[in-house]
Amino acid sequence: MFLNHDAAFADITPIAAARISATLTAHTMLETDAGWRTVDALKAGDAVATLDGGFAEITAITKPDHGAPLVHIPGGVLSTCSDVSLPADAHIALHAPAGWSDAPVVSAPVKALSGWRGVRPSLFHGPDLAELHFADEEMIYAQSGLLIHAAPSTGDTFFPRLDYGNARAMLAASAGKFGQPDTVAA
């Protein structure tokens, strides 16, 4: 009762809030409430279309401190209207085969799609990247029908986030190549 508690909480360090963002190339087209616009034409406060049917406000736009290798996605693949390049570590939405996940879509690293339907790594690093920040986790529409996952870099997310190996296994399963007997070994 007579103890001095004046400094009991003096050493508390606030926990930094998780950054929810997606890194895109400057020429990627996003659906906004004012129509389709390139990332380099956007500013904080603009809203982009999301999977849930609404629009999410961009809270900030920053330039990453380093370039990143790019992955080229040809037009027509993943419901894109034209070719698009994304950073290799970007995550996109994929529809999972039946029984793979309870979520409507899963989040997979775009680099795991290399070799699938013409998706390939690019020889260039992204010099013109922009990181879009959001208040909440989002799946944002790009290039007509491609869904890009804006999520915290660590921790749990609403959409199951697959690593490289599990994304490759899911692609094999959806192509009917998973679980077949090895005829060479037999």
Short mmCIF file of C-alpha atoms in Angstrom, two decimals:
data_model
loop_
_atom_site.label_atom_id
_atom_site.label_comp_id
_atom_site.label_asym_id
_atom_site.label_seq_id
_atom_site.Cartn_x
_atom_site.Cartn_y
_atom_site.Cartn_z
CA MET A 1 0.00 0.00 0.00
CA PHE A 2 2.86 2.38 0.75
CA LEU A 3 5.17 1.22 -2.04
CA ASN A 4 6.41 3.70 -4.60
CA HIS A 5 5.06 2.72 -8.04
CA ASP A 6 5.99 5.92 -9.89
CA ALA A 7 8.44 4.15 -12.23
CA ALA A 8 6.70 0.79 -12.53
CA PHE A 9 5.95 1.29 -16.24
CA ALA A 10 8.87 3.52 -17.21
CA ASP A 11 10.55 0.98 -19.52
CA ILE A 12 7.58 0.08 -21.70
CA THR A 13 8.36 0.15 -25.40
CA PRO A 14 5.36 0.51 -27.70
CA ILE A 15 4.89 -2.30 -30.19
CA ALA A 16 5.11 -1.19 -33.78
CA ALA A 17 1.94 -1.86 -35.74
CA ALA A 18 2.30 -4.40 -38.54
CA ARG A 19 2.76 -2.76 -41.92
CA ILE A 20 0.12 -3.89 -44.36
CA SER A 21 1.37 -3.29 -47.86
CA ALA A 22 1.83 -4.54 -51.41
CA THR A 23 4.81 -3.67 -53.60
CA LEU A 24 4.03 -3.14 -57.29
CA THR A 25 5.70 -1.78 -60.40
CA ALA A 26 4.78 1.77 -61.36
CA HIS A 27 2.99 0.71 -64.57
CA THR A 28 0.67 -1.84 -62.94
CA MET A 29 -2.97 -0.86 -63.54
CA LEU A 30 -5.27 -0.81 -60.50
CA GLU A 31 -9.02 -0.30 -60.45
CA THR A 32 -9.83 2.86 -58.52
CA ASP A 33 -13.10 4.61 -57.78
CA ALA A 34 -12.14 6.95 -60.66
CA GLY A 35 -11.38 4.16 -63.18
CA TRP A 36 -8.24 2.21 -64.06
CA ARG A 37 -5.01 4.03 -63.18
CA THR A 38 -1.33 3.14 -63.04
CA VAL A 39 0.36 2.88 -59.66
CA ASP A 40 2.56 5.91 -60.42
CA ALA A 41 -0.60 8.03 -60.87
CA LEU A 42 -1.98 7.13 -57.43
CA LYS A 43 -1.57 9.08 -54.21
CA ALA A 44 -2.37 8.50 -50.55
CA GLY A 45 -6.12 8.81 -50.03
CA ASP A 46 -7.06 7.18 -53.35
CA ALA A 47 -9.17 4.02 -53.07
CA VAL A 48 -8.63 0.77 -55.00
CA ALA A 49 -11.05 -2.10 -55.69
CA THR A 50 -10.83 -5.17 -53.46
CA LEU A 51 -12.02 -8.78 -53.52
CA ASP A 52 -14.84 -8.09 -51.06
CA GLY A 53 -16.51 -5.76 -53.56
CA GLY A 54 -15.55 -2.52 -51.89
CA PHE A 55 -12.76 0.00 -52.17
CA ALA A 56 -9.84 0.29 -49.76
CA GLU A 57 -8.11 3.60 -49.13
CA ILE A 58 -4.35 3.79 -49.69
CA THR A 59 -2.95 5.20 -46.44
CA ALA A 60 0.57 5.88 -47.78
CA ILE A 61 2.79 5.24 -50.79
CA THR A 62 6.50 4.72 -50.25
CA LYS A 63 9.44 3.77 -52.43
CA PRO A 64 11.18 0.56 -51.34
CA ASP A 65 14.80 1.09 -50.33
CA HIS A 66 16.03 -1.53 -52.82
CA GLY A 67 15.01 -3.01 -56.18
CA ALA A 68 13.62 -6.50 -56.50
CA PRO A 69 13.75 -9.19 -59.18
CA LEU A 70 10.59 -9.23 -61.27
CA VAL A 71 8.34 -12.02 -62.54
CA HIS A 72 6.57 -11.51 -65.89
CA ILE A 73 2.92 -12.62 -66.15
CA PRO A 74 1.62 -12.72 -69.75
CA GLY A 75 -1.71 -11.15 -70.63
CA GLY A 76 -4.61 -13.59 -70.32
CA VAL A 77 -3.00 -15.57 -67.49
CA LEU A 78 -4.66 -15.20 -64.07
CA SER A 79 -7.39 -13.05 -65.67
CA THR A 80 -5.00 -10.26 -66.64
CA CYS A 81 -5.94 -7.99 -69.55
CA SER A 82 -2.31 -7.40 -70.53
CA ASP A 83 1.24 -8.34 -69.55
CA VAL A 84 2.32 -7.32 -66.06
CA SER A 85 5.53 -7.64 -64.06
CA LEU A 86 5.46 -8.03 -60.29
CA PRO A 87 8.19 -8.28 -57.68
CA ALA A 88 9.13 -11.95 -57.17
CA ASP A 89 8.20 -11.83 -53.48
CA ALA A 90 4.71 -10.40 -54.14
CA HIS A 91 1.78 -12.63 -53.19
CA ILE A 92 -1.25 -13.14 -55.44
CA ALA A 93 -4.58 -14.90 -55.00
CA LEU A 94 -5.11 -18.34 -56.49
CA HIS A 95 -8.21 -20.52 -56.39
CA ALA A 96 -7.26 -23.70 -54.58
CA PRO A 97 -8.34 -27.19 -55.68
CA ALA A 98 -11.29 -28.67 -53.79
CA GLY A 99 -10.35 -29.68 -50.26
CA TRP A 100 -7.10 -27.70 -50.26
CA SER A 101 -8.35 -24.78 -48.16
CA ASP A 102 -11.53 -23.47 -46.55
CA ALA A 103 -10.76 -19.92 -47.72
CA PRO A 104 -12.15 -18.70 -51.07
CA VAL A 105 -8.59 -18.13 -52.33
CA VAL A 106 -5.06 -18.70 -51.07
CA SER A 107 -2.12 -16.32 -51.24
CA ALA A 108 0.89 -17.64 -53.16
CA PRO A 109 4.25 -16.04 -53.97
CA VAL A 110 4.33 -15.03 -57.62
CA LYS A 111 7.83 -16.53 -58.02
CA ALA A 112 6.32 -19.99 -57.39
CA LEU A 113 4.35 -19.66 -60.64
CA SER A 114 7.51 -19.53 -62.80
CA GLY A 115 7.13 -22.02 -65.66
CA TRP A 116 3.33 -22.19 -65.32
CA ARG A 117 1.32 -20.87 -68.32
CA GLY A 118 4.15 -18.65 -69.54
CA VAL A 119 4.92 -16.99 -66.21
CA ARG A 120 8.68 -16.43 -66.09
CA PRO A 121 11.32 -14.52 -64.17
CA SER A 122 12.44 -11.29 -65.78
CA LEU A 123 16.06 -10.35 -66.31
CA PHE A 124 15.41 -6.90 -64.89
CA HIS A 125 15.14 -5.65 -61.34
CA GLY A 126 12.24 -3.34 -60.61
CA PRO A 127 13.68 0.18 -60.63
CA ASP A 128 10.26 1.81 -60.44
CA LEU A 129 8.59 0.07 -57.52
CA ALA A 130 6.00 1.57 -55.20
CA GLU A 131 4.79 0.16 -51.90
CA LEU A 132 1.09 0.79 -51.27
CA HIS A 133 0.05 0.79 -47.60
CA PHE A 134 -3.43 -0.04 -46.29
CA ALA A 135 -5.15 0.03 -42.89
CA ASP A 136 -6.33 -3.59 -43.24
CA GLU A 137 -5.37 -6.74 -45.13
CA GLU A 138 -6.72 -6.57 -48.69
CA MET A 139 -6.83 -8.44 -52.00
CA ILE A 140 -6.63 -5.66 -54.59
CA TYR A 141 -7.56 -5.88 -58.28
CA ALA A 142 -4.83 -5.25 -60.87
CA GLN A 143 -4.75 -5.60 -64.68
CA SER A 144 -8.52 -6.42 -64.76
CA GLY A 145 -8.72 -9.67 -62.79
CA LEU A 146 -5.41 -10.34 -61.02
CA LEU A 147 -5.72 -10.19 -57.23
CA ILE A 148 -2.65 -8.97 -55.33
CA HIS A 149 -2.42 -9.67 -51.61
CA ALA A 150 -1.67 -6.65 -49.42
CA ALA A 151 -0.88 -8.25 -46.07
CA PRO A 152 1.37 -7.86 -43.05
CA SER A 153 4.86 -9.22 -43.67
CA THR A 154 4.65 -11.37 -40.53
CA GLY A 155 1.92 -12.99 -38.51
CA ASP A 156 -1.40 -14.54 -39.41
CA THR A 157 -3.50 -13.44 -42.35
CA PHE A 158 -7.13 -14.08 -43.30
CA PHE A 159 -6.13 -15.76 -46.56
CA PRO A 160 -3.85 -18.78 -46.09
CA ARG A 161 -0.36 -17.77 -47.20
CA LEU A 162 1.47 -20.55 -49.00
CA ASP A 163 5.23 -20.81 -49.11
CA TYR A 164 7.07 -21.59 -52.35
CA GLY A 165 6.94 -25.40 -51.95
CA ASN A 166 3.26 -25.56 -51.04
CA ALA A 167 2.35 -23.20 -53.88
CA ARG A 168 4.20 -25.45 -56.37
CA ALA A 169 2.46 -28.52 -54.90
CA MET A 170 -0.93 -26.83 -55.25
CA LEU A 171 -0.22 -25.97 -58.90
CA ALA A 172 0.76 -29.60 -59.53
CA ALA A 173 -2.41 -30.81 -57.80
CA SER A 174 -4.60 -28.49 -59.86
CA ALA A 175 -2.92 -29.75 -63.05
CA GLY A 176 -3.60 -33.38 -62.08
CA LYS A 177 0.09 -34.19 -61.61
CA PHE A 178 -0.01 -34.68 -57.87
CA GLY A 179 -0.26 -38.12 -56.33
CA GLN A 180 0.31 -40.10 -59.52
CA PRO A 181 2.52 -43.17 -59.27
CA ASP A 182 6.13 -42.77 -60.34
CA THR A 183 6.29 -44.87 -63.51
CA VAL A 184 10.06 -44.48 -63.85
CA ALA A 185 10.71 -46.01 -60.43
CA ALA A 186 8.25 -48.88 -60.96
#
